Tab-separated table of C-alpha atoms in Angstrom:
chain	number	residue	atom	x	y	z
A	1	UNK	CA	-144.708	116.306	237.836
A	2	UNK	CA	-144.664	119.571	239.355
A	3	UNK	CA	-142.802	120.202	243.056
A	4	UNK	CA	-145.233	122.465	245.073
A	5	UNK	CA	-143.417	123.416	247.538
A	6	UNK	CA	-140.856	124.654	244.321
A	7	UNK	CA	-142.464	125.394	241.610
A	8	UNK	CA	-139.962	123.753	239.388
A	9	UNK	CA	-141.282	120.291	236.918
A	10	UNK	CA	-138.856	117.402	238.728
A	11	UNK	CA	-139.652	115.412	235.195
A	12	UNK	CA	-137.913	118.138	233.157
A	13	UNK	CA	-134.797	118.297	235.342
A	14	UNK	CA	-134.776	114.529	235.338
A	15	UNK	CA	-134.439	114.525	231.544
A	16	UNK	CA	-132.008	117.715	231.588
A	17	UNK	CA	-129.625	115.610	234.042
A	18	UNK	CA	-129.391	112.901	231.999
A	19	UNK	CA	-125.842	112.060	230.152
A	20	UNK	CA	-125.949	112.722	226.442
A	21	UNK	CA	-124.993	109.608	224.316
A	22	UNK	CA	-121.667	109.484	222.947
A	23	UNK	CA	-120.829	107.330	220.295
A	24	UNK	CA	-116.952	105.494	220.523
A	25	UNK	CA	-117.488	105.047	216.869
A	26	UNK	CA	-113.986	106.332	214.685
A	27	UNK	CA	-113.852	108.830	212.523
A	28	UNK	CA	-111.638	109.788	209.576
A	29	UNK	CA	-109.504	107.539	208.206
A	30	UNK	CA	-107.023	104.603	209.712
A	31	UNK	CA	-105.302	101.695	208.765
A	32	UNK	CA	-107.437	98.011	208.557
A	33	UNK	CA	-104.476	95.810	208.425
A	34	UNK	CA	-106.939	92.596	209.043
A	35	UNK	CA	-108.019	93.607	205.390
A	36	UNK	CA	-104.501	92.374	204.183
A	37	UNK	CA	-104.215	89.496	206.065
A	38	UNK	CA	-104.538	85.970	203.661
A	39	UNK	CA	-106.572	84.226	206.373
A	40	UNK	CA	-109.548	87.099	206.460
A	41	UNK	CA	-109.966	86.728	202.029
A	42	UNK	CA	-110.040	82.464	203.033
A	43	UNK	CA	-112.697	82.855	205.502
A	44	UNK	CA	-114.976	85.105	203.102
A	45	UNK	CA	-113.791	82.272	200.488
A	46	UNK	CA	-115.488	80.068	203.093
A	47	UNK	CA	-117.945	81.688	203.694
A	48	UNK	CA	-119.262	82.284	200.207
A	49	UNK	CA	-118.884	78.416	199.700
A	50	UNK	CA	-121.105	77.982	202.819
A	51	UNK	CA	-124.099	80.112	201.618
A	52	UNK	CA	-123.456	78.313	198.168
A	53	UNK	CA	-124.625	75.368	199.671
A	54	UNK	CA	-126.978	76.636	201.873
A	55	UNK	CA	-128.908	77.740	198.521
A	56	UNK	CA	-128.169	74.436	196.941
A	57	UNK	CA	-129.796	72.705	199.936
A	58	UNK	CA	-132.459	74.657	200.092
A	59	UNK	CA	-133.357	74.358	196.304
A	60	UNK	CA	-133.120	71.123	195.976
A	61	UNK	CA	-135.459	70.362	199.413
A	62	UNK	CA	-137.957	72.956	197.381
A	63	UNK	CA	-137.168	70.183	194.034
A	64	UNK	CA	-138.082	67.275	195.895
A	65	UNK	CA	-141.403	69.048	198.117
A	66	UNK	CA	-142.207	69.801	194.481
A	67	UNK	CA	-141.980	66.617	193.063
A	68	UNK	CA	-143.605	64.817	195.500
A	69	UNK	CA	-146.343	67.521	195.514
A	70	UNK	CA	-147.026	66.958	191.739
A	71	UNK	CA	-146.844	63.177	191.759
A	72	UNK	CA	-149.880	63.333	194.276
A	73	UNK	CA	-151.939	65.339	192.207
A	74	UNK	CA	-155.200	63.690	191.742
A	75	UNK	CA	-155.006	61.873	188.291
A	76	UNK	CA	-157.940	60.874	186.102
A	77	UNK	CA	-159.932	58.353	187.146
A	78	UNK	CA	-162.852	57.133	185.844
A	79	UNK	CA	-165.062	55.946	189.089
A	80	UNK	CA	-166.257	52.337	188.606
A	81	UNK	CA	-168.078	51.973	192.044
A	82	UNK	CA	-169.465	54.642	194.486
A	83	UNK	CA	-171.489	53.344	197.520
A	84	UNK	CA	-172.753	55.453	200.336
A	85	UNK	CA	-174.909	53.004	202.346
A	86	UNK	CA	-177.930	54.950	202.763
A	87	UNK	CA	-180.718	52.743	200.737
A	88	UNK	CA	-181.714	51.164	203.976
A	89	UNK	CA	-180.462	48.102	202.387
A	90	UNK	CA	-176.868	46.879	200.877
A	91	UNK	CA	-176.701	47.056	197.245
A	92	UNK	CA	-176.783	43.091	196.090
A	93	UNK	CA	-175.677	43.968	192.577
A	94	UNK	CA	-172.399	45.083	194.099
A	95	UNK	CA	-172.454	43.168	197.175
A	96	UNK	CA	-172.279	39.419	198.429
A	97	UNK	CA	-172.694	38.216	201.732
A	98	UNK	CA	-169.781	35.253	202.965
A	99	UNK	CA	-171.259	32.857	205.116
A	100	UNK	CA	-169.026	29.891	207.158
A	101	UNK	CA	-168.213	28.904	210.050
A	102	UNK	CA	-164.385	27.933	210.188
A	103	UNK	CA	-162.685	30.965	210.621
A	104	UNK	CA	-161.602	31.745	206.730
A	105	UNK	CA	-158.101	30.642	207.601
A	106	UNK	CA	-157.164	32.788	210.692
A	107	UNK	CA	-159.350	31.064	213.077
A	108	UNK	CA	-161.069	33.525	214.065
A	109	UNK	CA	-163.740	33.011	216.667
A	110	UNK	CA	-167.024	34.189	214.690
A	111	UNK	CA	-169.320	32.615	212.113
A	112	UNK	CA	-170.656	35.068	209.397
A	113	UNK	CA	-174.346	35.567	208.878
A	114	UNK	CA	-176.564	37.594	206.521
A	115	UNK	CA	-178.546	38.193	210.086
A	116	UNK	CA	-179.577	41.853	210.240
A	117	UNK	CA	-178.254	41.701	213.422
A	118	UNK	CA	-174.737	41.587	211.794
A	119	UNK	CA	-175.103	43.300	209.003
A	120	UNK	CA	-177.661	46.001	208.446
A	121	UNK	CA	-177.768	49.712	206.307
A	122	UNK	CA	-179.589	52.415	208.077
A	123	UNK	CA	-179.603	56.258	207.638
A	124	UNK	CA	-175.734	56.267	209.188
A	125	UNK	CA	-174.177	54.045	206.749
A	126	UNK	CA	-173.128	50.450	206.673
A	127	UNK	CA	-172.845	48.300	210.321
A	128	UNK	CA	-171.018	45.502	210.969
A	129	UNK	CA	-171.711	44.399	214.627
A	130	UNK	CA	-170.830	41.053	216.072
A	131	UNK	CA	-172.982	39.350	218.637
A	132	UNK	CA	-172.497	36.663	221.317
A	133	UNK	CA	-174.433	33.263	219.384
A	134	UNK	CA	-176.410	32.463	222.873
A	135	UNK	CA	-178.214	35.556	222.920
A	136	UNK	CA	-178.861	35.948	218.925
A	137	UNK	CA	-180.437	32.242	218.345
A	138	UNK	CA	-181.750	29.257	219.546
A	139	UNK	CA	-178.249	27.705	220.525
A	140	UNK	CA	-177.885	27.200	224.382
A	141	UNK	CA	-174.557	27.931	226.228
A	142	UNK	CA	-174.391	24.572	226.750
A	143	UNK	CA	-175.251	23.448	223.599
A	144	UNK	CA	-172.206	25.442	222.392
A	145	UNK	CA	-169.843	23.184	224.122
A	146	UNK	CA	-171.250	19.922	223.597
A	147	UNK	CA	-174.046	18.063	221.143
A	148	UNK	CA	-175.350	20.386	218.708
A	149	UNK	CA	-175.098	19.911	215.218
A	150	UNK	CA	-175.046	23.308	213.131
A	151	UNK	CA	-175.291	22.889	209.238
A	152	UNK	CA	-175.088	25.813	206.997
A	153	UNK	CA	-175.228	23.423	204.087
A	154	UNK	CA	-178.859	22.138	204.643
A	155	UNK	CA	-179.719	25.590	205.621
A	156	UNK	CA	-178.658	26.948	202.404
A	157	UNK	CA	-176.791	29.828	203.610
A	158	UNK	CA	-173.541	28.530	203.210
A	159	UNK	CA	-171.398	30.403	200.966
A	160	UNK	CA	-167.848	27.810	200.880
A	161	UNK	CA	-167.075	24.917	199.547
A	162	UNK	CA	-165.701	22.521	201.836
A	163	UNK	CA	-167.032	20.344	204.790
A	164	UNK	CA	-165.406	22.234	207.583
A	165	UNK	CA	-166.670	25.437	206.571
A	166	UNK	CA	-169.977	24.986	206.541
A	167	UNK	CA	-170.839	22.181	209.230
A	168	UNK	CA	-169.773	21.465	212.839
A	169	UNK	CA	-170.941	19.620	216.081
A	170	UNK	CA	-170.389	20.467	219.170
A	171	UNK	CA	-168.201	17.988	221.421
A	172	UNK	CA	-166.536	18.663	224.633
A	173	UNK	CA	-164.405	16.038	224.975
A	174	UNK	CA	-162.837	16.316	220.771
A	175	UNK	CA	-162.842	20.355	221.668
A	176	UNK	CA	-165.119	20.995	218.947
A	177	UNK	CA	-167.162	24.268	220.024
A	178	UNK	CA	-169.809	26.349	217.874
A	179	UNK	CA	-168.608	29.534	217.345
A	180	UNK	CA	-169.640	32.070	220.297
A	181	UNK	CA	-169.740	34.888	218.062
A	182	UNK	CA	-171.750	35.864	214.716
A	183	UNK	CA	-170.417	38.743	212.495
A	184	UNK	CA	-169.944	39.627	209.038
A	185	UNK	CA	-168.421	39.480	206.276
A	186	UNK	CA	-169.506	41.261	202.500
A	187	UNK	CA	-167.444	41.588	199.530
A	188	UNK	CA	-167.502	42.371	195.574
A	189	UNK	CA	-166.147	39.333	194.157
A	190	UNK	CA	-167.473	38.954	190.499
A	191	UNK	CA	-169.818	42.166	190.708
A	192	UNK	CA	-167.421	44.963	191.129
A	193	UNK	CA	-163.292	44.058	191.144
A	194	UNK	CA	-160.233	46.236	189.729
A	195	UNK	CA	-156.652	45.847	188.022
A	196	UNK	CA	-155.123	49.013	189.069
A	197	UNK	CA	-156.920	52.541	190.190
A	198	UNK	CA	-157.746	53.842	193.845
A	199	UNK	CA	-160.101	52.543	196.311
A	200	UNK	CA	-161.182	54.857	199.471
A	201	UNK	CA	-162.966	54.022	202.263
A	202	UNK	CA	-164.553	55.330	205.107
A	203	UNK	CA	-164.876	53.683	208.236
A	204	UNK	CA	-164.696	53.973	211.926
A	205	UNK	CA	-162.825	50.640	214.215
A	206	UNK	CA	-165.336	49.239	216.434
A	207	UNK	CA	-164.205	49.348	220.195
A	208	UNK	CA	-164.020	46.609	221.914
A	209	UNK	CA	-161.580	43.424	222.770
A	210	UNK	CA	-160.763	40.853	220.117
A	211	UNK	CA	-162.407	42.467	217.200
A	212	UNK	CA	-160.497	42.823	214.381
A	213	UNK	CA	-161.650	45.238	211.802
A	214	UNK	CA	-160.177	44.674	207.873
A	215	UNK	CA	-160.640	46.541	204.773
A	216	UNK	CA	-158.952	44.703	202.295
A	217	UNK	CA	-158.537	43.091	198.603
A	218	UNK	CA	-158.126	39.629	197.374
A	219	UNK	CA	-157.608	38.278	193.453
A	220	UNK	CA	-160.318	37.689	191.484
A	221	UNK	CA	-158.912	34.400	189.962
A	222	UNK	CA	-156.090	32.765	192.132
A	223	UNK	CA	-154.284	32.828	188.787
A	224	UNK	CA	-150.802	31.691	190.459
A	225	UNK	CA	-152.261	29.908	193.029
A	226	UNK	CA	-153.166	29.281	196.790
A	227	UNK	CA	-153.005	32.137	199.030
A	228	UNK	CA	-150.147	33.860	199.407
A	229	UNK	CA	-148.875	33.031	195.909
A	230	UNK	CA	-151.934	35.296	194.263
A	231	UNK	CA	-151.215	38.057	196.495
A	232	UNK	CA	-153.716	39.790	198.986
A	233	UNK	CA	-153.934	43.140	199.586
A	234	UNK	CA	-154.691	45.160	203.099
A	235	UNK	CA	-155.646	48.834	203.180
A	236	UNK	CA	-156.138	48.614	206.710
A	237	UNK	CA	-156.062	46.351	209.492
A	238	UNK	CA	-156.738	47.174	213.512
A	239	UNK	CA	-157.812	45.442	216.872
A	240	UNK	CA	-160.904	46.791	218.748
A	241	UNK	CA	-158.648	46.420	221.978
A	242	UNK	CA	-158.088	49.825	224.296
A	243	UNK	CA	-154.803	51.749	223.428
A	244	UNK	CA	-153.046	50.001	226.439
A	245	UNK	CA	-152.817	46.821	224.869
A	246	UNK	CA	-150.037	46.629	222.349
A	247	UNK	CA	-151.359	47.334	218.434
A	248	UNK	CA	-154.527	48.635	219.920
A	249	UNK	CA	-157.369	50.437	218.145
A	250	UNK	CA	-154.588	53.712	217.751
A	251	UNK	CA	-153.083	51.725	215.466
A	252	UNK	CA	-153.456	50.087	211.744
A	253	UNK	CA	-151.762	48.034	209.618
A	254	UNK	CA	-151.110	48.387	205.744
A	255	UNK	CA	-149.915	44.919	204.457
A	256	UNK	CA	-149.610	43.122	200.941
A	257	UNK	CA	-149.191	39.342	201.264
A	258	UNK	CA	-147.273	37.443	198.870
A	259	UNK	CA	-145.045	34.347	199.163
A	260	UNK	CA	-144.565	30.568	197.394
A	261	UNK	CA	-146.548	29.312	200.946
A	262	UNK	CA	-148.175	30.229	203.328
A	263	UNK	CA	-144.476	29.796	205.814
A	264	UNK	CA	-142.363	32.064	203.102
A	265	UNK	CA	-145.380	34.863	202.838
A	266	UNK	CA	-142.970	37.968	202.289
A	267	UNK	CA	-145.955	40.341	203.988
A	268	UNK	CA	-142.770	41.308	206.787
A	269	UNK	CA	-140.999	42.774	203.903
A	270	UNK	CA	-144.132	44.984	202.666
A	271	UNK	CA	-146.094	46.134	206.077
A	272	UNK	CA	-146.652	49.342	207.498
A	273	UNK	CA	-147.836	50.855	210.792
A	274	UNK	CA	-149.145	53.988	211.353
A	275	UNK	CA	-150.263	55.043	214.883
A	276	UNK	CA	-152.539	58.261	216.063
A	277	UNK	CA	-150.983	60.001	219.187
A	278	UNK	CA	-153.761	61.204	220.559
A	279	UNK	CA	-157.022	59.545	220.650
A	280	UNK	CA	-157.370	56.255	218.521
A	281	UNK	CA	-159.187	55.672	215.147
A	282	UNK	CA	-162.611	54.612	216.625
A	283	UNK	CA	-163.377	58.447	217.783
A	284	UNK	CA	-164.122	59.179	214.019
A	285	UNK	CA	-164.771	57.798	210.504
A	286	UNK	CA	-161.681	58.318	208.540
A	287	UNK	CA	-160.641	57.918	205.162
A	288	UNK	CA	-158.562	54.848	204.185
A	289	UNK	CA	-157.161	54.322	200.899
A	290	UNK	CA	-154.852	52.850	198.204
A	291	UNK	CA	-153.497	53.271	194.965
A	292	UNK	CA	-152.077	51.181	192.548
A	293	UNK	CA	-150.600	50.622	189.324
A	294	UNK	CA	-148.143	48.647	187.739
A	295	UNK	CA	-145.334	50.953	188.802
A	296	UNK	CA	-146.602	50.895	192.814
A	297	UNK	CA	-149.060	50.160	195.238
A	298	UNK	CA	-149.294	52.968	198.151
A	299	UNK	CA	-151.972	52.924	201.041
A	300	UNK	CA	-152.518	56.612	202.586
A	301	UNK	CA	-154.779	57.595	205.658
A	302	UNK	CA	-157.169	60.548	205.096
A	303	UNK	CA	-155.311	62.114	201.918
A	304	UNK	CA	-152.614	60.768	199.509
A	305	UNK	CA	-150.112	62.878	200.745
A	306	UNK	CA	-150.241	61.129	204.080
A	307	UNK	CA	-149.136	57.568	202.831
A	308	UNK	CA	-148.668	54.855	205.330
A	309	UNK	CA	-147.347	51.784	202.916
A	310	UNK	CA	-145.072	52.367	199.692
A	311	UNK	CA	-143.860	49.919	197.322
A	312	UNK	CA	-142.408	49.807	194.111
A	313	UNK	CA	-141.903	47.657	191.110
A	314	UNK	CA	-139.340	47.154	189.469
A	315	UNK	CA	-138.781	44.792	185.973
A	316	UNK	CA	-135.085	43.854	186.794
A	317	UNK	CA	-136.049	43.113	190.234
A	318	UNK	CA	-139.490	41.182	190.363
A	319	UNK	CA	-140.693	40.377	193.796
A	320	UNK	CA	-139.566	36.517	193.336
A	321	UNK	CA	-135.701	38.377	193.626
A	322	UNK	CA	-136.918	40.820	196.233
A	323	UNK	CA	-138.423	37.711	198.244
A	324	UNK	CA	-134.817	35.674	197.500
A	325	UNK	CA	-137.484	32.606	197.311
A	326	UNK	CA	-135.170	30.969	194.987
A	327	UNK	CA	-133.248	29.604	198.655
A	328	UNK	CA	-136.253	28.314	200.212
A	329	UNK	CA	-138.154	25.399	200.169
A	330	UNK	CA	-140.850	23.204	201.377
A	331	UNK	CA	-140.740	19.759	202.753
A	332	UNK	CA	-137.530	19.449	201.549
A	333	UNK	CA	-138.472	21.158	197.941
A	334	UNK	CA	-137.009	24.025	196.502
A	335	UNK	CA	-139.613	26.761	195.537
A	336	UNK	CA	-140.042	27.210	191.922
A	337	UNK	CA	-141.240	30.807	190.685
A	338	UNK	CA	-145.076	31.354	190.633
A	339	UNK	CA	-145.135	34.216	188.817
A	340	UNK	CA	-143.028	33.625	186.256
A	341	UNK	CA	-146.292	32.781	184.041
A	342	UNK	CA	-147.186	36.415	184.556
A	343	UNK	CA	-147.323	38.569	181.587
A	344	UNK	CA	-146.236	41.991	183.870
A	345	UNK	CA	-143.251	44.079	182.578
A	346	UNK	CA	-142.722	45.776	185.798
A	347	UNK	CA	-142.113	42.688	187.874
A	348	UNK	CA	-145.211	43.645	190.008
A	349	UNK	CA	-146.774	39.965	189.659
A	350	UNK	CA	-149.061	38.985	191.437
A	351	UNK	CA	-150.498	42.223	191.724
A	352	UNK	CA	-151.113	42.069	188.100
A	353	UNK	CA	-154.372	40.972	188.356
A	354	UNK	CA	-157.469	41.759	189.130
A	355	UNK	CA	-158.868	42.194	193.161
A	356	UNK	CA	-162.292	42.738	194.878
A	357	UNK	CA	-163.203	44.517	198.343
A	358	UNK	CA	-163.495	42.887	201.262
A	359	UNK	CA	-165.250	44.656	204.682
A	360	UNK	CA	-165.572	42.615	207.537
A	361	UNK	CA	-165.105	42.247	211.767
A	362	UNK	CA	-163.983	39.330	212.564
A	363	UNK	CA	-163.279	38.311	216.242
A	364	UNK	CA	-160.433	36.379	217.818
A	365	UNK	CA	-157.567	34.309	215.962
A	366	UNK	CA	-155.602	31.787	216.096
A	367	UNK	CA	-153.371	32.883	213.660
A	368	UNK	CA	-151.109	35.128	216.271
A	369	UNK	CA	-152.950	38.465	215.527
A	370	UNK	CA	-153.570	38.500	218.835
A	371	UNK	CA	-150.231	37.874	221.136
């Protein structure tokens, strides 16, 4: 800037009055006695021992992100099943329908139909929607409650075996109610199964209380016997509830069942949770899946490097060991090994066998799902 009144430039005499820098630095030679000193040579001794290990750590967490990275590379498969739900119909070469009315062991609240209503394929995939009984047949409100006979065996829908599963009446004062709610339940049992490989499936949880969505596997052939002895597997497991009720639908469950009864089921030992911050898993379809082989069974949520449950086998520690089953018993009966039948070398049994797919939304339990 130039002073008028002056003529001089006020920015050039700023600059001129300015202090030039001088450096403290020395110059030319002097003594470094701290050079000599024994404590100086131990710290750089110290300190080349730090960086040493510094390098060491940081190779070996490069090793193991390595390792891990290559023992999730996709490995040949050969697909056996591939359904996308957009026939307008579901598949019946692949797919049967479960129909009964007791619950399936969980006592659950709904009774599974074949009723399009339930179950139906249109151009956005496979539903499964429950609905209240009342409003979807003939059944009355009242004649929930009290003196209505509902037979699934004469109807010839039925898809169980025993009494209780397929007939009920209605009485108030024994407590016997029709179920309130219809749903469904489909699965590939005898069309489609598998004895190790990787199963994915997309889905989206329903919303809403008391519904309790499952993807999941059970044996083929119960070949060590009643549940949990055969094993069950459970890819994922959620609650329709909002996310302020404890386990809502921002959470799932990853489970494999497997006991010498159903009061020493080991599933506690074998269970994972995995929980979504923000949001919950019924804003989206997402991928759930699971891999298996003799060596392991892992579940994973969208990709297999995101694994919720992990478990190994081992040969020379079988799950009867890892279950310490040989200390407990039933009505006064010590357990005796199921699996010791099992031909496995891994000590994976019983999930040496084969498994099929089970989809479903059930509603309500009595089995403590829902505290």
């Amino acid at each position: 800037m130039v002073d008028p009144s002056s003529g001089r430039n006020s920015a050039a005499d700023a600059m001129r009055s300015r202090k030039r820098f001088v450096s403290y630095r020395l110059r030319g030679e002097y003594e470094k006695p701290w050079l000599q000193d024994p404590k100086f040579k131990r710290t750089k001794i110290n300190n080349y021992i730090i960086w040493g290990f510094m390098a060491l750590g940081v190779a070996a967490a490069g090793a193991v992100a390595f390792l891990q990275i290559r023992g999730s590379l996709p490995t040949e498969m050969c697909p056996v099943y591939e359904d996308e739900f957009q026939d307008g119909k579901l598949d019946d070469s692949k797919w049967n329908y479960e129909v009964a009315l007791d619950g399936f062991g969980t006592g659950s609240f709904d009774w599974t139909t074949t009723d399009s209503s339930n179950v139906y394929v249109d151009g956005k995939g496979l539903h499964i929607v429950p609905t209240l009984t009342n409003e979807t047949t003939s059944i009355t409100s009242d004649q929930l409650y009290n003196g209505y006979t509902l037979n699934l065996t004469t109807e010839g829908t039925c898809t169980e075996t025993s009494v209780s599963s397929c007939s009920i009446r209605s009485n108030s004062t024994l407590g016997n109610m029709i179920p309130p709610v219809r749903s469904a339940r489909i699965n590939t049992m005898g069309k489609v199964g598998l004895r190790y490989g990787r199963v994915e499936v997309k889905a989206k949880v329903p919303k809403g209380d008391w519904l309790w969505p499952a993807i999941w596997m059970m044996p083929l052939d119960s070949v060590y016997g009643e549940w949990p002895k055969s094993g069950e597997i459970d890819i994922m497991e959620s609650r329709g509830n909002s996310v302020d009720y404890p386990g809502g639908r921002n959470v799932f469950y990853s489970t494999l069942h497997w006991g010498t009864s159903s009061t020493t089921d080991a599933y506690w030992k074998t269970q994972k949770v995995r929980t979504m911050r923000r949001g919950d898993f019924s804003n989206s379809y997402y991928t759930y899946g699971m891999e298996w082989d003799e060596k392991y069974i892992y579940t994973y949520f969208e990709s297999r490097l995101t694994q919720v449950l992990y478990t190994n086998f081992y040969a020379n520690d079988p799950l009867w060991n890892r279950g310490d089953f040989s200390a407990t018993s039933v009505n006064n009966t010590l357990a005796t090994n199921p699996w010791e039948i099992s031909n496995s070398t891994s000590g994976n049994a019983p999930f040496d066998q084969e498994f099929y797919l089970i989809l479903n939304v059930a509603v309500g339990a009595r089995n403590g799902w829902f505290a």
